[in-house]
CSV table of C-alpha atoms in Angstrom, one decimal:
chain,number,residue,atom,x,y,z
A,1379,MET,CA,-136.3,-111.4,-202.6
A,1380,VAL,CA,-138.6,-113.8,-201.3
A,1381,GLN,CA,-138.3,-117.0,-200.6
A,1382,VAL,CA,-140.4,-119.6,-200.9
A,1383,ILE,CA,-140.2,-122.2,-198.5
A,1384,ASN,CA,-141.6,-125.6,-199.8
A,1385,SER,CA,-143.5,-128.7,-198.1
A,1386,ALA,CA,-140.0,-130.1,-196.9
A,1387,GLY,CA,-138.9,-127.1,-195.0
A,1388,MET,CA,-142.3,-126.1,-193.4
A,1389,GLU,CA,-141.9,-129.7,-191.9
A,1390,THR,CA,-138.5,-129.5,-190.9
A,1391,LEU,CA,-139.2,-125.6,-189.1
A,1392,VAL,CA,-142.0,-126.9,-187.3
A,1393,ARG,CA,-140.3,-129.9,-186.0
A,1394,LEU,CA,-137.5,-127.4,-184.5
A,1395,ILE,CA,-140.4,-125.3,-182.8
A,1396,VAL,CA,-141.8,-128.0,-181.1
A,1397,LEU,CA,-138.2,-129.3,-179.7
A,1398,LEU,CA,-137.4,-126.1,-178.7
A,1399,PRO,CA,-138.0,-126.0,-175.0
A,1400,VAL,CA,-140.7,-123.3,-173.6
A,1401,THR,CA,-140.4,-123.0,-169.7
A,1402,VAL,CA,-142.7,-120.2,-167.8
A,1403,THR,CA,-141.6,-119.1,-164.7
A,1404,PRO,CA,-144.4,-117.6,-163.0
A,1405,GLN,CA,-143.7,-114.1,-161.0
A,1406,ARG,CA,-143.3,-114.5,-157.0
A,1407,PHE,CA,-144.2,-111.6,-154.8
A,1408,GLU,CA,-142.6,-112.0,-151.2
A,1409,ALA,CA,-144.9,-110.7,-148.7
A,1410,ASP,CA,-143.4,-109.4,-145.8
A,1411,PRO,CA,-141.7,-112.0,-143.6
A,1412,VAL,CA,-143.5,-113.0,-139.8
A,1413,THR,CA,-142.7,-114.1,-136.5
A,1414,VAL,CA,-144.6,-116.0,-134.2
A,1415,THR,CA,-143.7,-117.7,-130.5
A,1416,ALA,CA,-145.0,-120.7,-129.5
A,1417,ALA,CA,-144.4,-122.3,-126.1
A,1418,VAL,CA,-143.6,-126.5,-126.6
A,1419,GLY,CA,-147.5,-128.0,-126.5
A,1420,SER,CA,-149.5,-125.1,-127.3
A,1421,ASP,CA,-151.3,-124.6,-130.0
A,1422,VAL,CA,-150.4,-122.2,-132.4
A,1423,ILE,CA,-151.8,-120.0,-135.7
A,1424,LEU,CA,-149.6,-119.6,-138.9
A,1425,PRO,CA,-150.8,-116.5,-141.1
A,1426,CYS,CA,-150.9,-116.5,-144.2
A,1427,VAL,CA,-154.2,-113.8,-145.6
A,1428,SER,CA,-153.5,-112.2,-149.0
A,1429,LYS,CA,-154.9,-108.3,-149.9
A,1430,ASP,CA,-156.0,-109.1,-153.1
A,1431,GLU,CA,-158.9,-110.0,-154.9
A,1432,ILE,CA,-158.8,-114.2,-155.7
A,1433,ASN,CA,-161.1,-116.2,-157.1
A,1434,VAL,CA,-160.3,-119.7,-155.0
A,1435,THR,CA,-162.3,-121.9,-157.7
A,1436,ASP,CA,-159.2,-122.4,-159.3
A,1437,LEU,CA,-156.5,-120.9,-156.3
A,1438,ILE,CA,-153.7,-123.8,-155.6
A,1439,ILE,CA,-152.5,-123.0,-152.0
A,1440,ASP,CA,-149.2,-124.5,-150.9
A,1441,TRP,CA,-147.9,-124.8,-147.6
A,1442,THR,CA,-143.8,-126.4,-147.2
A,1443,LYS,CA,-141.0,-125.9,-143.8
A,1444,GLU,CA,-137.7,-125.7,-145.4
A,1445,GLY,CA,-138.8,-127.1,-148.6
A,1446,ASP,CA,-140.7,-130.2,-147.1
A,1447,GLU,CA,-144.6,-130.1,-148.3
A,1448,ILE,CA,-146.5,-130.8,-145.5
A,1449,TYR,CA,-150.0,-129.4,-147.0
A,1450,ILE,CA,-151.9,-128.6,-150.2
A,1451,PHE,CA,-155.5,-127.1,-151.6
A,1452,GLN,CA,-156.1,-128.0,-155.1
A,1453,GLU,CA,-159.0,-128.0,-157.0
A,1454,LYS,CA,-161.1,-127.0,-153.7
A,1455,LYS,CA,-159.5,-130.3,-151.8
A,1456,PRO,CA,-157.4,-130.3,-148.7
A,1457,SER,CA,-154.7,-132.6,-148.3
A,1458,PHE,CA,-152.2,-132.9,-145.8
A,1459,ARG,CA,-148.6,-134.7,-147.0
A,1460,HIS,CA,-146.4,-134.9,-144.6
A,1461,LYS,CA,-146.9,-137.4,-141.8
A,1462,ASP,CA,-145.8,-135.3,-138.6
A,1463,TYR,CA,-147.9,-132.6,-139.4
A,1464,LYS,CA,-151.0,-134.3,-141.0
A,1465,ASP,CA,-153.0,-135.3,-138.0
A,1466,ARG,CA,-151.6,-131.7,-136.0
A,1467,THR,CA,-152.6,-129.6,-138.7
A,1468,SER,CA,-155.8,-128.1,-139.7
A,1469,VAL,CA,-156.7,-125.1,-142.1
A,1470,PHE,CA,-160.2,-122.4,-141.8
A,1471,THR,CA,-161.8,-124.0,-144.7
A,1472,LYS,CA,-165.0,-121.4,-144.2
A,1473,GLU,CA,-162.2,-118.7,-144.5
A,1474,LEU,CA,-160.5,-118.9,-147.9
A,1475,GLN,CA,-163.4,-117.3,-149.1
A,1476,ASN,CA,-162.1,-114.5,-147.5
A,1477,ASN,CA,-158.4,-115.0,-148.6
A,1478,ASN,CA,-157.2,-116.5,-145.3
A,1479,PHE,CA,-155.2,-119.2,-145.6
A,1480,SER,CA,-153.5,-120.0,-142.2
A,1481,ILE,CA,-153.0,-122.8,-140.8
A,1482,LYS,CA,-153.4,-124.3,-136.7
A,1483,LEU,CA,-151.1,-125.9,-136.0
A,1484,PHE,CA,-151.6,-128.7,-132.5
A,1485,GLY,CA,-149.2,-129.3,-130.2
A,1486,VAL,CA,-145.9,-127.8,-130.8
A,1487,LYS,CA,-143.1,-129.9,-130.4
A,1488,GLN,CA,-139.3,-128.2,-130.3
A,1489,THR,CA,-138.9,-129.8,-133.6
A,1490,ASP,CA,-141.6,-127.7,-135.8
A,1491,GLU,CA,-138.9,-124.5,-135.2
A,1492,GLY,CA,-137.9,-123.0,-138.0
A,1493,GLN,CA,-139.4,-121.8,-141.7
A,1494,PHE,CA,-142.5,-122.7,-143.2
A,1495,SER,CA,-144.1,-121.1,-146.3
A,1496,CYS,CA,-147.4,-119.9,-147.4
A,1497,CYS,CA,-147.8,-120.3,-151.4
A,1498,TYR,CA,-151.0,-119.4,-153.2
A,1499,TYR,CA,-151.2,-119.0,-157.5
A,1500,GLY,CA,-153.4,-120.4,-160.1
A,1501,ASP,CA,-155.3,-117.4,-160.8
A,1502,GLY,CA,-153.3,-115.9,-163.1
A,1503,LYS,CA,-151.4,-113.4,-161.1
A,1504,GLY,CA,-148.5,-115.9,-160.7
A,1505,ARG,CA,-146.9,-117.1,-157.3
A,1506,ARG,CA,-147.2,-115.0,-154.0
A,1507,CYS,CA,-145.3,-116.1,-151.2
A,1508,THR,CA,-145.4,-115.4,-147.3
A,1509,ASN,CA,-143.0,-117.2,-145.3
A,1510,VAL,CA,-143.5,-117.5,-141.5
A,1511,THR,CA,-140.6,-118.1,-138.9
A,1512,LEU,CA,-141.6,-120.4,-136.0
A,1513,THR,CA,-139.8,-119.5,-132.8
A,1514,VAL,CA,-140.2,-122.6,-130.1
A,1515,ILE,CA,-140.1,-121.8,-126.4
A,1516,THR,CA,-140.3,-124.2,-123.6
A,1517,GLU,CA,-142.5,-124.3,-120.5
A,1518,SER,CA,-140.3,-122.7,-118.2
A,1519,SER,CA,-138.7,-120.1,-120.6
A,1520,ALA,CA,-142.8,-118.7,-121.4
A,1521,ASN,CA,-142.9,-118.6,-117.6
A,1522,ILE,CA,-139.2,-117.0,-116.6
A,1523,SER,CA,-140.1,-114.7,-119.2
A,1524,GLU,CA,-143.7,-113.5,-117.3
A,1525,VAL,CA,-142.1,-113.1,-114.3
A,1526,LYS,CA,-139.5,-110.8,-115.8
A,1527,GLU,CA,-142.8,-108.7,-117.7
A,1528,ASN,CA,-145.0,-108.5,-114.8
A,1529,PRO,CA,-142.6,-105.7,-112.9
A,1530,LYS,CA,-143.3,-103.5,-115.3
A,1531,ASP,CA,-146.6,-103.6,-114.2
A,1532,PRO,CA,-147.0,-101.8,-110.5
A,1533,ASP,CA,-151.0,-103.4,-109.5
A,1534,LEU,CA,-148.9,-106.5,-110.3
A,1535,ARG,CA,-146.2,-106.3,-108.0
A,1536,PRO,CA,-146.4,-108.2,-104.7
A,1537,ASP,CA,-144.8,-105.7,-102.5
A,1538,ALA,CA,-146.8,-103.1,-103.7
A,1539,ALA,CA,-150.0,-104.4,-102.5
A,1540,VAL,CA,-147.9,-105.4,-98.9
A,1541,MET,CA,-147.5,-101.3,-99.0
A,1542,ALA,CA,-150.7,-100.5,-99.7
A,1543,ALA,CA,-152.2,-102.9,-96.7
A,1544,VAL,CA,-149.4,-102.0,-94.5
A,1545,LEU,CA,-150.3,-98.3,-95.1
A,1546,VAL,CA,-153.9,-98.9,-94.8
A,1547,LEU,CA,-153.5,-100.7,-91.4
A,1548,LEU,CA,-151.6,-98.1,-89.9
A,1549,CYS,CA,-153.7,-95.7,-91.1
A,1550,VAL,CA,-156.7,-96.8,-89.4
A,1551,GLY,CA,-154.9,-97.9,-86.2
A,1552,LEU,CA,-153.9,-93.9,-86.1
A,1553,GLY,CA,-157.0,-92.7,-86.6
A,1554,VAL,CA,-158.9,-95.4,-83.8
A,1555,GLY,CA,-156.0,-93.9,-81.9
A,1556,SER,CA,-156.5,-90.2,-82.4
A,1557,PHE,CA,-160.3,-90.9,-81.4
A,1558,ILE,CA,-159.9,-92.7,-78.1
A,1559,SER,CA,-157.2,-90.0,-77.2
A,1560,TRP,CA,-160.1,-87.5,-78.1
A,1561,LYS,CA,-163.1,-88.9,-76.1
A,1562,ARG,CA,-160.4,-89.6,-73.4
A,1563,ARG,CA,-159.8,-85.3,-73.2
A,1564,ASN,CA,-163.5,-84.3,-73.6
A,1565,GLY,CA,-165.0,-87.2,-70.7
A,1566,CYS,CA,-162.3,-86.1,-68.2
A,1567,GLY,CA,-162.3,-82.1,-68.8
A,1568,ALA,CA,-166.2,-82.7,-68.5
A,1569,GLN,CA,-165.8,-84.9,-65.0
A,1570,ASP,CA,-163.4,-82.4,-63.9
A,1571,GLU,CA,-165.8,-79.5,-65.0
A,1572,THR,CA,-168.6,-81.2,-63.2
A,1573,GLN,CA,-166.9,-81.8,-59.8
A,1574,THR,CA,-165.7,-78.0,-60.0
A,1575,ASN,CA,-169.3,-77.0,-60.2
A,1576,THR,CA,-170.4,-79.8,-57.3
A,1577,GLU,CA,-167.4,-78.4,-55.2
A,1578,THR,CA,-168.3,-74.7,-56.3
A,1579,GLN,CA,-172.2,-75.1,-55.0
A,1580,GLN,CA,-171.1,-76.7,-51.9
A,1581,ASN,CA,-169.0,-74.3,-51.0
A,1582,ARG,CA,-171.7,-71.6,-51.9
A,1583,ALA,CA,-174.1,-73.7,-49.3
A,1584,GLU,CA,-171.4,-73.8,-46.5
A,1585,ALA,CA,-170.9,-69.9,-46.9
A,1586,THR,CA,-174.3,-69.4,-46.6
A,1587,SER,CA,-174.9,-71.6,-44.0
A,1588,LEU,CA,-171.9,-69.9,-41.7
A,1589,THR,CA,-173.7,-66.4,-42.9
A,1590,VAL,CA,-177.0,-67.5,-41.2
A,1591,VAL,CA,-175.6,-69.6,-38.5
A,1592,THR,CA,-173.6,-65.8,-37.8
A,1593,MET,CA,-176.3,-63.9,-38.3
A,1594,SER,CA,-178.1,-65.8,-36.0
A,1595,ASP,CA,-175.8,-64.8,-33.1
A,1596,GLU,CA,-175.4,-61.6,-33.6
A,1597,GLU,CA,-179.0,-61.0,-33.8
A,1598,GLN,CA,-179.5,-63.0,-30.3
A,1599,GLU,CA,-176.4,-60.7,-29.2
A,1600,ALA,CA,-178.3,-57.4,-29.5
A,1601,GLU,CA,-181.4,-59.3,-28.4
A,1602,GLN,CA,-179.3,-60.4,-24.7
A,1603,ASP,CA,-178.0,-56.7,-25.1
A,1604,HIS,CA,-181.2,-55.1,-25.5
A,1605,HIS,CA,-182.9,-56.9,-22.4
A,1606,HIS,CA,-179.5,-56.2,-20.3
A,1607,HIS,CA,-180.2,-52.5,-20.4
A,1608,GLN,CA,-183.5,-53.5,-19.7
């Protein structure tokens, strides 16, 4: 049996359809969370990069911190909403077409510590977000951390440099001392050898002289004996 709805019934049905609440919940994709550490007074980049192929023409980019909206990009126009970040935040406009929605925060304060969220949507692919946790440290903490990390690298340890310098000086000193000692030994040896040669030559000369003198006396005595016998 086919039931025919008259004009009055059709009008009532249309009204019911119009009055029904229609709720559309965009799909939300969470990327891997990111943690960034920055010192007070420094500048830091809060990263948000999509690997999807996105047409930024109709894209909406929304940055919030713990629920408070600080920046929104809509209809190709950036808008900074939060008073604490309006003059301390910038975006990489030329990088938007490369799916880089990161923001740069200048002059980090201790109050900036917390969780930031970067969400982009409007291209029909759902709402996708990346959570960025900013950890703020003091300058003194950064210096202490740097000092603790330096000893891991032996090239950066001052005691290693001092020890190396001392070893070099010791090696140089030992080398110079050995050279001087060698020179002295060789010099004394040469002098002794020269002196010995000189003394030998003198002794030979004296012996020769004595021999000559002795032979002369014998010749004289022989000659005298010869004359005496005659």
